[in-house]
Amino acid sequence: MSTSGRRERYIVYVIPTGVILAVLTIVPIAFTVWLSLRSWVLTTPGSNRFVGFDTYLALLRSARFRDSLESTVYLSVLPITFQMILGCSLALLLFYAGPRSRTLRILFMLPSLIPPVVVGLLWRVLLAPSISVVNYGFEQVGVSPLDWFGTSAAARAAITIAATWAWAPFVMLLVLAGLESIPNELFEAARVDGAQGLQVITHIMFPLVLPVIYVALLFRIVDALSVLPLIFIMTGGGPAGSTEVVNYLAYSKFTRFELSEAAAICLLIFVTLSAFGLYVASVLQRQERAIA
Amino acid sequence: MRTKIARTFASLTLLLAAVAAHGQDFVNWRQYEGTTLDILGFNVSTLQGVNAVVADFEELTGIKVVLDLYAEGAGRQVQAVELASGSGAYDVMYFIATDLPGWAESGWITPLESYLDDPDATTPGEVDFASFTQGPLSLMRWDDSLYGLPAFAATTAFYYRSDILDQHGLEPPATIEEMLEVARQIHMDPIPAVGMRGRAGPNLWTFLTFLYGMGGQIYVDYPNDMRPALDTAETARALDIYGELLREYGMPGSATANFDEVMNGLQQGQVAMVIEGAPLAVRVFDPERSRVTDTVALAQIPEGPAGRHAAYTAHGWLIPEAAQRKNAAWLFIKWITSEDVQRQMAMDAAHFAVTQSAIYDDPAFIEKYQIAPGFLENYRQNVDGSRVYHPINRAYAQVQEALGRAVSNVIVGNLTGEEAARIVHGEVDAIMRAAGFYD
């Protein structure tokens, strides 16, 4: 077949994919950009007019948006830190336990199989002021019960606990897979060279598993903003907006039909996460090149 | 079987009453026989008995009804999307009065005057506005047009544990300041003193009682001057009192509590004084759902220096502008809000927040719902006036959210009443300006 014939076939194969991609991704993004440059509140007649970047500027000046950024930082950094620490620790535990730990692996994985809305309901009940099992446990050991949804700090702690419980197993699973992919020869060589437990972890396992940890971290950071179902169920963004992360704010704006502001927030989230994703991808590439 | 006969009898009575009153000049209820009506409703107490009466409507008119009942929050979103898109998917919608102004000004819903004036749609005198409780009816109007007929009228009640107040030798508080004092004296002896909504947004249902009671207002002169009037000492004092009641003497979880948490707390005997929706009294006095039926009592909402301001709102039925079968929809609306049908729904289910005044005088209704001496009389008085509780307008949802956040910030102690009043005044000013109320 001639080169031009191959090119025609190539185009025929690519066009449907291109159209689907355009319809499903580019068109919605373009529409969101268009929406964000207007001042459209669905229930306010005449509000659908072009205002340029005024919506963005108003957002950046808004105390509520700044507060939601602060909440986002809290409710991303804290849960992810705990998820990474707990996930890596569990992976290490299961790795050393070997095949005997099969039941434990299944048990540890269970929380990650539960839909986020159910996780939210579960923890809402566990921490609910009047029937809190956790508070009952506190009382049994002489600790004062906590009003989990009554103060900003306690509500953030509640979300952190629920998110860590739900998603640490995901980190555990990835890191465990990474650990199990390390060739046995490396461990044997390390043993021959006299390396002990902690030395094996820091000099063999950690460097080789680091790319997997980066991937897990990337997934968790991107996914941290999907903590919305937990917040929706457990705190409703309160008290006083202390658990209102940016995507919950966007959701609130949509439900109030403030379409342009919601679109602007969504785009800011999209750009931030895309930039972060590209950064992590470049770090991973550098790592792979270094290993190669 | 007996219920079925009673319902059929009620429908026939409605029909015959129209005939008797107006000779042959009556509406043919079967003129849209064979039509299908798509109706959107909510899973709320008013509509507990709706499926049963809808069968009667189908029998009376030959119209088939497809009823979609949503949870309230989800339903309101579906509603707005359907109305905004002009899909015409629904012929009738149940709605909450605070949503009406934006929809009316956007031209999404149908004014009902033309149906009232059309002899093929309404028998003269058949829809008697004087028979409705006037507060809810006034909330169905916007810009001198009628957009809905009311089906539900809600107000608030003051619930208290008589055993706990007796134990302390106290009377139920008559004023807001007394409520604060009583809360100080009884808190944690043996249970938390106060239960009210703290969650931003829903908390306005009860907070406005305190704002108006202390002499504050949201707007300078609603609806003539829509500039905010929140940066005042009265607003600050109302915020401080509401914040102190829930922060210092509230049940655990008050800062994020909505009506369900508050009422569950009361029903489970975990809080001593509650201001919440009066229609929820049926839950509190139901022995199968409540532990406090013998110890809970009802009193008037505490008043402030500027008077007593129990909450009130209304739900109703409307016809979307894009509806496909508006004439049949009108038959449904006037039928389901009629006195006989409302009485039937109230007697069949646990729902007494009716909007036809005469039902409040019905002996069977009184026997079923006179939960405490004077309860129904107070209820009717609270929903029958023309006072403004929710100063609704097209930007009210945003204003509710901003003011609700201010209340929440004072509850958790992030802001003082004075700081919160100043901040929310600026926020409401920006909202009203953006909504085009003034430059």
XYZ file of C-alpha atoms in Angstrom:
731
model
C 0.000 0.000 0.000
C 1.219 3.509 -0.862
C 2.105 6.043 1.840
C -0.897 8.210 0.947
C -3.171 5.136 1.174
C -1.842 4.346 4.631
C -2.386 7.956 5.636
C -6.012 7.826 4.459
C -6.642 4.655 6.453
C -4.936 6.234 9.437
C -7.205 9.279 9.198
C -10.320 7.113 8.878
C -9.344 5.231 12.041
C -8.441 8.353 13.976
C -11.390 10.574 13.077
C -14.054 8.747 15.189
C -11.761 8.743 18.208
C -11.005 12.426 17.642
C -14.698 13.275 17.407
C -15.555 11.326 20.567
C -12.643 12.950 22.394
C -13.742 16.396 21.239
C -17.353 15.851 22.235
C -16.563 14.322 25.611
C -13.668 16.495 26.737
C -12.877 19.530 24.623
C -16.445 20.762 24.171
C -17.312 20.602 27.903
C -14.040 22.301 28.810
C -14.597 25.012 26.190
C -18.155 25.501 27.453
C -16.880 25.756 31.042
C -14.341 28.408 29.960
C -17.119 30.317 28.163
C -19.343 30.044 31.230
C -16.591 31.275 33.555
C -16.159 34.468 31.550
C -19.783 35.428 32.120
C -21.806 36.345 35.204
C -24.645 33.878 34.789
C -26.871 33.135 37.741
C -29.569 30.885 36.320
C -32.361 32.404 38.404
C -31.379 36.037 37.773
C -32.806 37.301 34.492
C -30.290 39.329 32.455
C -27.258 38.027 34.346
C -25.952 35.969 31.404
C -23.512 38.554 30.033
C -19.792 38.637 29.234
C -17.676 40.011 32.094
C -14.193 38.787 31.105
C -12.099 37.787 34.123
C -14.298 39.615 36.641
C -15.660 36.341 38.009
C -12.116 35.096 38.688
C -11.107 38.391 40.285
C -14.217 38.391 42.462
C -13.428 34.832 43.521
C -9.867 35.676 44.470
C -11.146 38.622 46.530
C -13.816 36.469 48.193
C -13.126 35.498 51.800
C -15.213 32.372 51.325
C -13.023 31.203 48.433
C -9.843 31.887 50.416
C -11.308 29.987 53.383
C -12.152 27.077 51.086
C -8.547 27.035 49.841
C -7.358 26.853 53.436
C -9.798 24.005 54.125
C -8.613 22.251 50.973
C -5.001 22.432 52.124
C -5.949 21.065 55.565
C -8.167 18.336 54.193
C -5.640 17.302 51.561
C -2.334 17.463 53.438
C -3.527 15.818 56.666
C -5.431 12.837 55.190
C -2.800 12.210 52.490
C 0.030 12.299 55.022
C -1.734 9.774 57.227
C -2.790 7.649 54.246
C 0.792 7.493 52.951
C 2.283 6.672 56.360
C -0.369 4.078 57.210
C -0.489 2.636 53.683
C 3.308 2.197 53.474
C 3.484 0.746 56.992
C 0.753 -1.787 56.264
C 2.398 -2.713 52.958
C 5.694 -3.337 54.728
C 3.952 -5.414 57.393
C 2.172 -7.565 54.811
C 5.325 -7.898 52.697
C 7.278 -9.317 55.607
C 4.355 -11.531 56.645
C 4.445 -13.067 53.169
C 1.747 -15.402 51.805
C 0.477 -16.129 55.353
C -1.055 -12.645 55.365
C -3.668 -13.359 52.683
C -6.645 -12.968 55.071
C -5.160 -9.787 56.505
C -4.719 -8.376 52.990
C -8.410 -8.904 52.264
C -9.417 -7.391 55.604
C -7.227 -4.324 55.102
C -8.580 -3.864 51.586
C -12.239 -3.873 52.627
C -12.604 -0.127 53.404
C -11.427 0.821 49.917
C -14.241 -1.270 48.426
C -16.933 0.723 50.225
C -18.475 3.599 48.239
C -17.480 7.029 49.650
C -21.100 7.922 50.471
C -21.380 4.812 52.646
C -18.032 5.635 54.274
C -19.445 9.069 55.112
C -22.630 7.609 56.579
C -20.678 5.032 58.549
C -18.397 7.615 60.164
C -21.258 10.044 60.653
C -22.953 7.383 62.756
C -19.736 6.346 64.523
C -19.042 9.964 65.516
C -22.622 11.271 65.860
C -22.853 13.204 69.134
C -25.719 11.263 70.681
C -24.754 7.712 69.684
C -21.002 7.909 69.061
C -19.329 4.558 69.570
C -15.982 6.355 69.489
C -17.059 8.685 72.306
C -18.333 5.684 74.264
C -14.845 4.184 73.928
C -13.328 7.469 75.122
C -15.584 7.475 78.180
C -14.598 3.910 79.044
C -10.943 4.947 79.292
C -11.704 8.172 81.156
C -11.381 10.596 78.229
C -14.040 13.307 77.806
C -16.300 12.698 74.804
C -15.631 14.954 71.829
C -18.213 17.014 69.918
C -16.900 15.801 66.565
C -19.013 18.124 64.447
C -19.167 21.036 66.867
C -15.816 22.724 66.286
C -13.708 23.380 63.208
C -10.724 21.360 64.437
C -12.817 18.358 65.483
C -14.783 18.335 62.209
C -11.539 18.422 60.192
C -10.162 15.612 62.356
C -13.321 13.575 61.721
C -12.991 13.965 57.941
C -9.272 13.114 58.165
C -9.973 9.926 60.118
C -12.685 8.788 57.707
C -10.591 9.572 54.609
C -7.524 7.818 56.046
C -9.582 4.752 56.935
C -11.091 4.616 53.457
C -8.073 5.254 51.259
C -4.941 4.106 53.101
C -5.619 0.575 51.739
C -5.234 1.922 48.209
C -1.734 3.175 49.025
C -1.021 -0.110 50.778
C -2.017 -2.090 47.704
C 0.181 -0.099 45.308
C 3.216 -0.079 47.580
C 2.815 -3.799 48.329
C 2.740 -4.542 44.594
C 5.902 -2.445 44.218
C 7.637 -4.297 47.039
C 6.720 -7.681 45.631
C 8.111 -6.731 42.225
C 11.628 -6.238 43.656
C 13.770 -9.177 42.494
C 14.745 -11.597 45.286
C 18.349 -11.492 44.100
C 18.685 -7.950 45.389
C 17.616 -8.981 48.902
C 19.971 -11.975 48.801
C 22.828 -9.761 47.620
C 22.067 -7.301 50.407
C 22.090 -10.114 52.965
C 25.414 -11.410 51.603
C 26.790 -7.891 52.004
C 25.632 -7.932 55.633
C 22.728 -5.489 55.362
C 20.291 -5.611 58.318
C 16.496 -4.899 58.467
C 16.437 -1.098 58.457
C 19.318 -0.900 55.985
C 17.453 -3.176 53.565
C 14.396 -0.968 53.856
C 16.209 2.344 53.346
C 18.787 1.255 50.762
C 17.008 -1.438 48.754
C 13.286 -1.258 49.180
C 12.678 2.467 49.500
C 14.636 3.597 46.389
C 13.082 0.867 44.246
C 9.545 1.487 45.483
C 9.859 5.280 45.328
C 8.325 5.580 41.806
C 5.319 3.572 43.025
C 5.022 5.815 46.083
C 5.051 8.844 43.747
C 2.263 7.293 41.685
C 0.250 6.540 44.825
C 0.849 10.088 46.031
C -0.257 11.524 42.685
C -3.456 9.467 42.726
C -4.182 10.449 46.303
C -3.577 14.161 45.677
C -5.789 14.187 42.612
C -8.343 12.111 44.472
C -8.085 14.146 47.666
C -10.355 16.701 46.065
C -12.949 13.980 45.623
C -13.436 13.904 49.386
C -16.709 15.703 48.656
C -19.047 12.775 49.491
C -17.540 12.487 52.982
C -17.953 16.209 53.579
C -21.444 16.223 52.114
C -22.581 13.441 54.425
C -20.579 14.169 57.557
C -20.430 17.953 57.961
C -22.174 19.695 55.057
C -19.086 21.907 54.753
C -19.454 23.145 58.323
C -19.148 24.143 60.989
C -18.788 27.690 59.705
C -17.267 26.534 56.418
C -14.297 24.860 58.118
C -14.644 21.719 55.963
C -15.790 23.479 52.801
C -13.092 22.473 50.292
C -12.971 24.130 46.856
C -14.897 21.446 45.022
C -17.589 21.485 47.697
C -17.761 25.247 47.179
C -18.147 24.682 43.422
C -20.906 22.172 44.148
C -22.654 24.675 46.442
C -22.449 27.334 43.748
C -23.947 24.969 41.186
C -26.800 24.057 43.495
C -27.459 27.798 43.949
C -27.328 28.115 40.138
C -24.379 30.538 40.266
C -23.108 28.854 37.118
C -20.269 31.211 36.179
C -18.673 31.209 39.621
C -18.970 27.421 39.804
C -17.374 27.093 36.361
C -14.510 29.409 37.342
C -13.808 27.363 40.480
C -13.889 24.122 38.485
C -11.407 25.525 35.978
C -9.061 26.684 38.729
C -9.165 23.169 40.189
C -8.634 21.663 36.732
C -5.626 23.860 35.920
C -4.033 23.308 39.343
C -4.414 19.533 39.194
C -3.231 19.368 35.577
C -0.106 21.361 36.430
C 0.545 19.125 39.403
C -0.030 16.006 37.317
C 2.459 17.189 34.679
C 4.998 17.983 37.390
C 4.701 14.517 38.958
C 4.846 12.880 35.527
C 8.095 14.722 34.781
C 9.528 13.655 38.150
C 8.592 10.052 37.399
C 10.240 10.245 33.984
C 13.423 11.597 35.557
C 13.325 8.765 38.100
C 12.886 6.137 35.403
C 15.774 7.591 33.401
C 17.940 7.599 36.523
C 17.094 3.949 37.252
C 17.700 2.995 33.613
C -63.007 -0.283 51.555
C -64.688 2.240 53.835
C -61.853 4.738 53.144
C -62.271 4.219 49.431
C -66.000 4.904 49.645
C -65.327 7.993 51.749
C -62.843 9.331 49.197
C -65.184 8.723 46.278
C -67.914 10.434 48.263
C -65.618 13.428 48.874
C -64.863 13.727 45.159
C -68.542 13.504 44.266
C -69.378 16.051 46.937
C -66.876 18.434 45.365
C -68.479 17.920 41.984
C -72.051 18.207 43.245
C -71.264 21.291 45.320
C -70.079 23.030 42.185
C -73.226 21.956 40.338
C -75.549 22.997 43.128
C -73.897 26.370 43.532
C -73.822 27.285 39.904
C -76.576 25.392 38.117
C -75.273 23.954 34.857
C -72.373 26.424 34.773
C -69.711 23.999 36.020
C -66.473 22.574 34.755
C -66.464 19.220 33.035
C -63.964 17.254 35.111
C -63.667 14.574 32.424
C -62.803 16.930 29.557
C -59.181 15.696 29.540
C -59.975 11.998 29.957
C -57.181 9.835 28.590
C -54.496 12.491 29.224
C -51.395 11.627 31.260
C -50.084 14.180 33.778
C -46.414 14.083 34.836
C -46.059 15.481 38.339
C -42.950 16.234 40.400
C -43.285 16.134 44.175
C -41.115 15.799 47.292
C -40.989 13.166 50.008
C -42.391 15.525 52.643
C -45.071 15.077 55.266
C -47.698 16.882 53.169
C -47.437 14.304 50.439
C -47.494 11.189 52.652
C -51.044 10.481 51.575
C -50.788 11.777 48.034
C -50.740 8.441 46.245
C -54.058 7.439 47.769
C -55.855 10.637 46.777
C -54.266 10.676 43.327
C -56.176 7.460 42.619
C -59.383 9.367 43.399
C -58.351 12.123 40.988
C -57.769 9.555 38.277
C -61.206 8.093 38.920
C -62.872 11.517 38.898
C -61.205 12.831 35.744
C -60.041 9.844 33.725
C -56.601 11.498 33.721
C -53.644 9.208 34.446
C -51.129 10.616 36.935
C -47.426 9.744 36.918
C -46.009 11.031 40.191
C -42.239 11.313 40.783
C -41.427 11.907 44.451
C -37.872 13.119 45.175
C -35.993 13.853 48.385
C -36.439 17.583 48.919
C -32.861 18.709 48.150
C -32.492 16.591 45.023
C -36.009 17.443 43.912
C -35.359 21.182 44.063
C -32.332 20.768 41.818
C -34.230 18.625 39.321
C -36.982 21.212 39.402
C -34.712 24.159 38.618
C -32.932 22.283 35.825
C -36.254 21.220 34.255
C -37.652 24.730 34.525
C -34.513 26.436 33.220
C -34.186 24.061 30.299
C -37.890 24.396 29.419
C -38.024 20.649 28.927
C -41.742 20.347 29.570
C -41.068 17.012 31.284
C -43.449 17.887 34.125
C -46.950 19.342 33.950
C -47.234 20.073 37.668
C -44.622 20.714 40.338
C -44.752 20.850 44.125
C -42.557 23.763 45.241
C -41.223 25.722 48.184
C -42.333 29.341 48.259
C -38.854 30.845 48.659
C -37.962 29.517 45.184
C -40.810 31.359 43.477
C -39.450 34.886 42.748
C -36.484 33.838 40.599
C -38.626 31.409 38.607
C -41.418 33.925 38.107
C -39.042 36.669 36.991
C -37.351 34.239 34.595
C -40.718 33.399 33.027
C -40.374 29.691 33.861
C -43.760 29.257 35.550
C -47.317 29.948 34.503
C -49.495 32.706 35.988
C -52.769 31.132 37.030
C -55.181 34.057 36.490
C -56.178 32.918 33.000
C -57.374 29.563 34.403
C -59.290 31.246 37.194
C -61.084 33.452 34.660
C -61.775 30.657 32.158
C -65.267 29.123 32.675
C -64.081 25.888 31.048
C -61.311 25.600 33.641
C -62.895 26.988 36.810
C -66.479 27.222 37.939
C -67.036 30.803 39.159
C -66.361 30.903 42.903
C -64.938 27.394 42.909
C -61.473 28.552 43.994
C -62.224 30.793 46.956
C -59.141 32.737 48.006
C -60.794 33.727 51.266
C -60.917 30.058 52.266
C -57.100 29.728 52.256
C -54.910 30.726 55.192
C -53.688 34.092 53.968
C -49.958 33.892 54.791
C -49.249 30.907 52.519
C -51.498 32.308 49.801
C -49.537 35.572 49.804
C -46.335 33.562 49.242
C -47.811 32.120 46.038
C -47.909 35.594 44.439
C -45.118 37.545 42.816
C -45.370 40.906 41.044
C -49.172 40.914 41.340
C -49.545 37.515 39.658
C -50.631 34.249 41.250
C -48.280 31.376 40.378
C -49.408 28.613 42.691
C -51.988 27.376 45.156
C -50.750 26.590 48.682
C -50.775 23.047 50.019
C -48.647 23.294 53.172
C -48.186 26.009 55.776
C -45.440 25.632 58.353
C -44.489 27.559 61.456
C -42.267 26.932 64.469
C -43.092 25.805 68.010
C -41.238 25.954 71.313
C -40.881 22.431 72.713
C -39.658 21.996 76.283
C -39.224 19.242 78.838
C -41.715 20.155 81.547
C -40.145 17.685 84.003
C -36.750 19.383 83.781
C -38.112 22.925 84.058
C -40.324 21.819 86.992
C -37.316 20.268 88.676
C -35.604 23.681 88.552
C -38.778 25.544 89.525
C -38.840 27.388 86.196
C -41.570 28.395 83.773
C -41.051 28.093 80.011
C -39.297 31.286 78.874
C -41.581 33.978 77.489
C -38.778 36.136 76.079
C -35.512 35.566 74.235
C -33.508 36.934 77.172
C -35.378 34.585 79.536
C -34.561 31.664 77.234
C -30.873 32.512 77.618
C -31.262 32.697 81.419
C -33.184 29.411 81.635
C -30.558 27.742 79.424
C -27.817 28.935 81.813
C -29.646 27.434 84.772
C -30.610 24.034 83.383
C -27.729 23.182 81.037
C -26.370 19.678 81.642
C -28.648 19.163 84.611
C -29.087 16.496 83.487
C -29.099 17.099 79.704
C -28.058 19.890 77.284
C -30.399 22.857 77.402
C -30.938 23.939 73.790
C -31.582 22.360 70.389
C -31.890 24.530 67.277
C -30.522 24.396 63.751
C -26.855 25.404 63.514
C -26.060 24.287 59.969
C -25.406 27.269 57.714
C -28.455 27.936 55.559
C -31.099 25.874 57.368
C -30.318 27.856 60.562
C -32.144 30.872 59.144
C -35.431 29.066 59.774
C -34.971 29.740 63.492
C -32.422 32.566 63.544
C -34.802 35.067 61.922
C -37.036 34.699 65.008
C -34.140 36.121 67.023
C -33.141 38.742 64.435
C -36.659 40.174 64.127
C -37.331 39.714 67.830
C -34.310 41.837 68.728
C -35.410 44.526 66.246
C -33.145 43.648 63.324
C -34.029 43.349 59.639
C -32.330 41.890 56.574
C -33.331 44.758 54.267
C -33.837 48.464 54.892
C -37.478 48.404 53.788
C -38.552 45.164 52.083
C -39.627 45.156 49.250
C -39.219 48.893 48.538
C -35.601 49.370 49.587
C -33.548 46.191 49.172
C -30.271 47.504 50.577
C -29.059 45.398 53.540
C -29.743 46.572 57.083
C -27.594 44.037 58.876
C -24.752 46.179 60.217
C -26.666 47.114 63.366
C -26.470 46.580 67.115
C -29.761 44.628 66.945
C -28.325 42.120 64.437
C -25.149 41.793 66.488
C -27.153 41.114 69.658
C -29.349 38.532 67.894
C -26.246 36.769 66.553
C -24.567 36.802 69.964
C -27.624 35.335 71.713
C -28.197 32.635 69.084
C -24.470 31.827 69.101
C -24.289 31.641 72.898
C -27.395 29.461 73.141
C -25.922 26.851 70.816
C -22.215 27.189 71.672
C -22.527 27.243 75.463
C -25.822 25.447 76.094
C -26.482 23.536 72.875
C -26.709 19.796 72.367
C -23.509 18.210 70.950
C -23.231 18.688 67.199
C -25.319 21.866 67.276
C -22.992 23.706 64.902
C -23.855 21.388 62.002
C -27.299 20.226 63.127
C -30.304 20.400 60.830
C -33.931 19.755 61.806
C -33.534 15.967 61.843
C -30.692 15.969 64.380
C -32.525 18.496 66.560
C -35.810 16.593 66.540
C -34.092 13.237 67.067
C -32.344 14.763 70.092
C -35.696 15.864 71.489
C -37.433 12.562 70.722
C -34.606 10.613 72.376
C -34.723 12.768 75.511
C -31.327 14.371 74.934
C -32.238 18.066 74.963
C -34.477 20.214 77.172
C -35.641 23.151 74.987
C -36.093 23.141 71.224
C -37.353 25.612 68.641
C -38.304 23.680 65.517
C -41.025 23.201 62.967
C -44.452 22.773 64.524
C -45.532 20.175 61.931
C -42.853 17.920 63.447
C -44.873 17.766 66.673
C -46.563 14.641 65.344
C -43.177 12.894 65.641
C -42.547 14.112 69.171
C -45.951 13.023 70.454
C -45.940 9.654 68.686
C -45.202 6.975 71.354
C -43.690 4.705 68.718
C -41.101 7.306 67.720
C -40.513 9.295 70.881
C -39.407 8.635 74.462
C -40.675 11.952 75.790
C -44.385 11.947 74.952
C -45.289 12.328 78.652
C -42.715 14.947 79.548
C -42.556 17.259 76.551
C -44.794 20.320 76.363
C -45.388 23.170 73.942
C -45.274 26.911 74.453
C -45.276 30.092 72.386
C -42.049 31.070 70.639
C -40.155 33.471 72.986
C -40.530 37.104 72.036
C -37.950 39.853 71.930
C -38.137 43.620 72.491
C -39.542 43.892 68.947
C -42.192 41.237 69.377
C -42.785 37.557 68.733
C -41.793 36.264 65.313
C -42.502 32.584 64.796
C -41.178 31.313 61.479
C -43.487 30.551 58.653
C -43.274 29.331 55.099
C -45.436 27.588 52.531
C -45.289 24.916 49.876
C -47.627 24.802 46.914
C -48.370 23.469 43.452
C -47.524 25.257 40.194
C -47.549 24.727 36.436
C -44.235 25.110 34.544
C -44.391 27.467 31.569
C -43.148 24.646 29.309
C -45.764 22.141 30.561
C -47.447 20.174 27.784
C -50.895 19.723 29.393
C -51.583 22.919 31.294
C -55.365 22.711 31.358
C -55.333 19.227 32.846
C -52.593 20.398 35.239
C -54.861 23.183 36.472
C -57.635 20.667 37.203
C -55.159 18.742 39.368
C -53.916 21.823 41.234
C -57.319 23.209 42.139
C -58.493 19.721 43.093
C -55.586 18.766 45.361
C -55.650 22.105 47.226
C -59.426 22.001 47.716
C -60.811 21.736 51.239
C -62.177 18.204 50.944
C -59.014 16.725 49.490
C -56.738 18.506 51.989
C -58.955 17.273 54.823
C -58.779 13.749 53.447
C -54.970 13.853 53.210
C -54.688 15.230 56.748
C -56.977 12.582 58.208
C -55.329 9.702 56.304
C -51.730 10.603 57.225
C -49.776 12.365 59.989
C -49.936 15.852 58.475
C -51.914 18.797 59.774
C -50.195 21.775 58.079
C -53.175 22.372 55.782
C -53.911 25.644 53.996
C -57.724 25.596 53.977
C -58.828 27.575 57.042
C -62.102 25.737 57.592
C -60.281 22.453 58.278
C -58.895 23.915 61.514
C -62.512 24.079 62.804
C -63.333 20.485 61.854
C -64.038 18.466 65.057
C -62.393 15.285 63.720
C -59.290 17.259 62.705
C -59.164 18.971 66.107
C -59.523 15.648 67.895
C -56.648 14.167 65.922
C -54.229 17.112 66.020
C -54.956 19.215 69.125
C -51.687 18.008 70.623
C -51.714 20.541 73.460
C -54.278 23.111 74.604
C -54.362 25.966 72.103
C -51.852 24.286 69.786
C -53.952 24.443 66.617
C -55.179 27.953 67.394
C -51.584 29.190 67.764
C -50.594 27.331 64.643
C -53.369 28.849 62.584
C -52.653 32.326 63.945
C -48.954 32.029 63.059
C -49.586 31.026 59.439
C -52.655 33.146 58.806
C -51.141 36.622 58.927
C -49.681 38.701 56.145
C -46.386 39.412 57.943
C -43.113 38.754 56.120
C -40.809 36.128 57.632
C -38.732 35.195 54.594
C -38.256 38.422 52.577
C -38.126 36.449 49.347
C -36.588 37.821 46.171
C -34.597 36.442 43.265
C -31.318 36.587 45.242
C -32.741 35.202 48.482
C -31.032 31.819 48.185
C -27.611 33.511 48.141
C -28.591 35.856 50.976
C -29.794 32.909 53.053
C -26.484 31.172 52.537
C -24.403 34.248 53.467
C -26.437 35.028 56.581
C -26.495 31.351 57.529
C -22.679 31.260 57.383
C -22.473 34.347 59.582
C -24.696 32.651 62.176
C -22.574 29.506 61.978
C -19.367 31.504 62.480
C -20.752 33.028 65.669
C -21.931 29.621 66.923
C -18.426 28.134 66.690
C -16.858 31.290 68.105
C -14.929 32.324 64.991
C -16.579 35.763 65.032
C -18.414 37.973 67.495
C -21.924 39.065 66.622
C -20.666 42.545 65.770
C -17.950 41.244 63.424
C -20.309 38.784 61.734
C -22.988 41.470 61.274
C -20.487 43.806 59.623
C -19.123 41.092 57.293
C -22.503 39.695 56.250
C -23.809 43.213 55.632
C -21.052 43.667 53.033
C -21.697 40.238 51.510
C -25.430 40.814 51.170
C -24.764 44.251 49.685
C -22.559 42.620 47.009
C -25.190 39.925 46.321
C -28.023 42.421 45.929
C -25.892 44.706 43.750
C -24.888 41.792 41.487
C -28.526 40.725 41.249
C -29.366 44.172 39.888
C -31.455 45.549 42.755
C -29.414 48.766 42.758
C -26.156 50.167 41.328
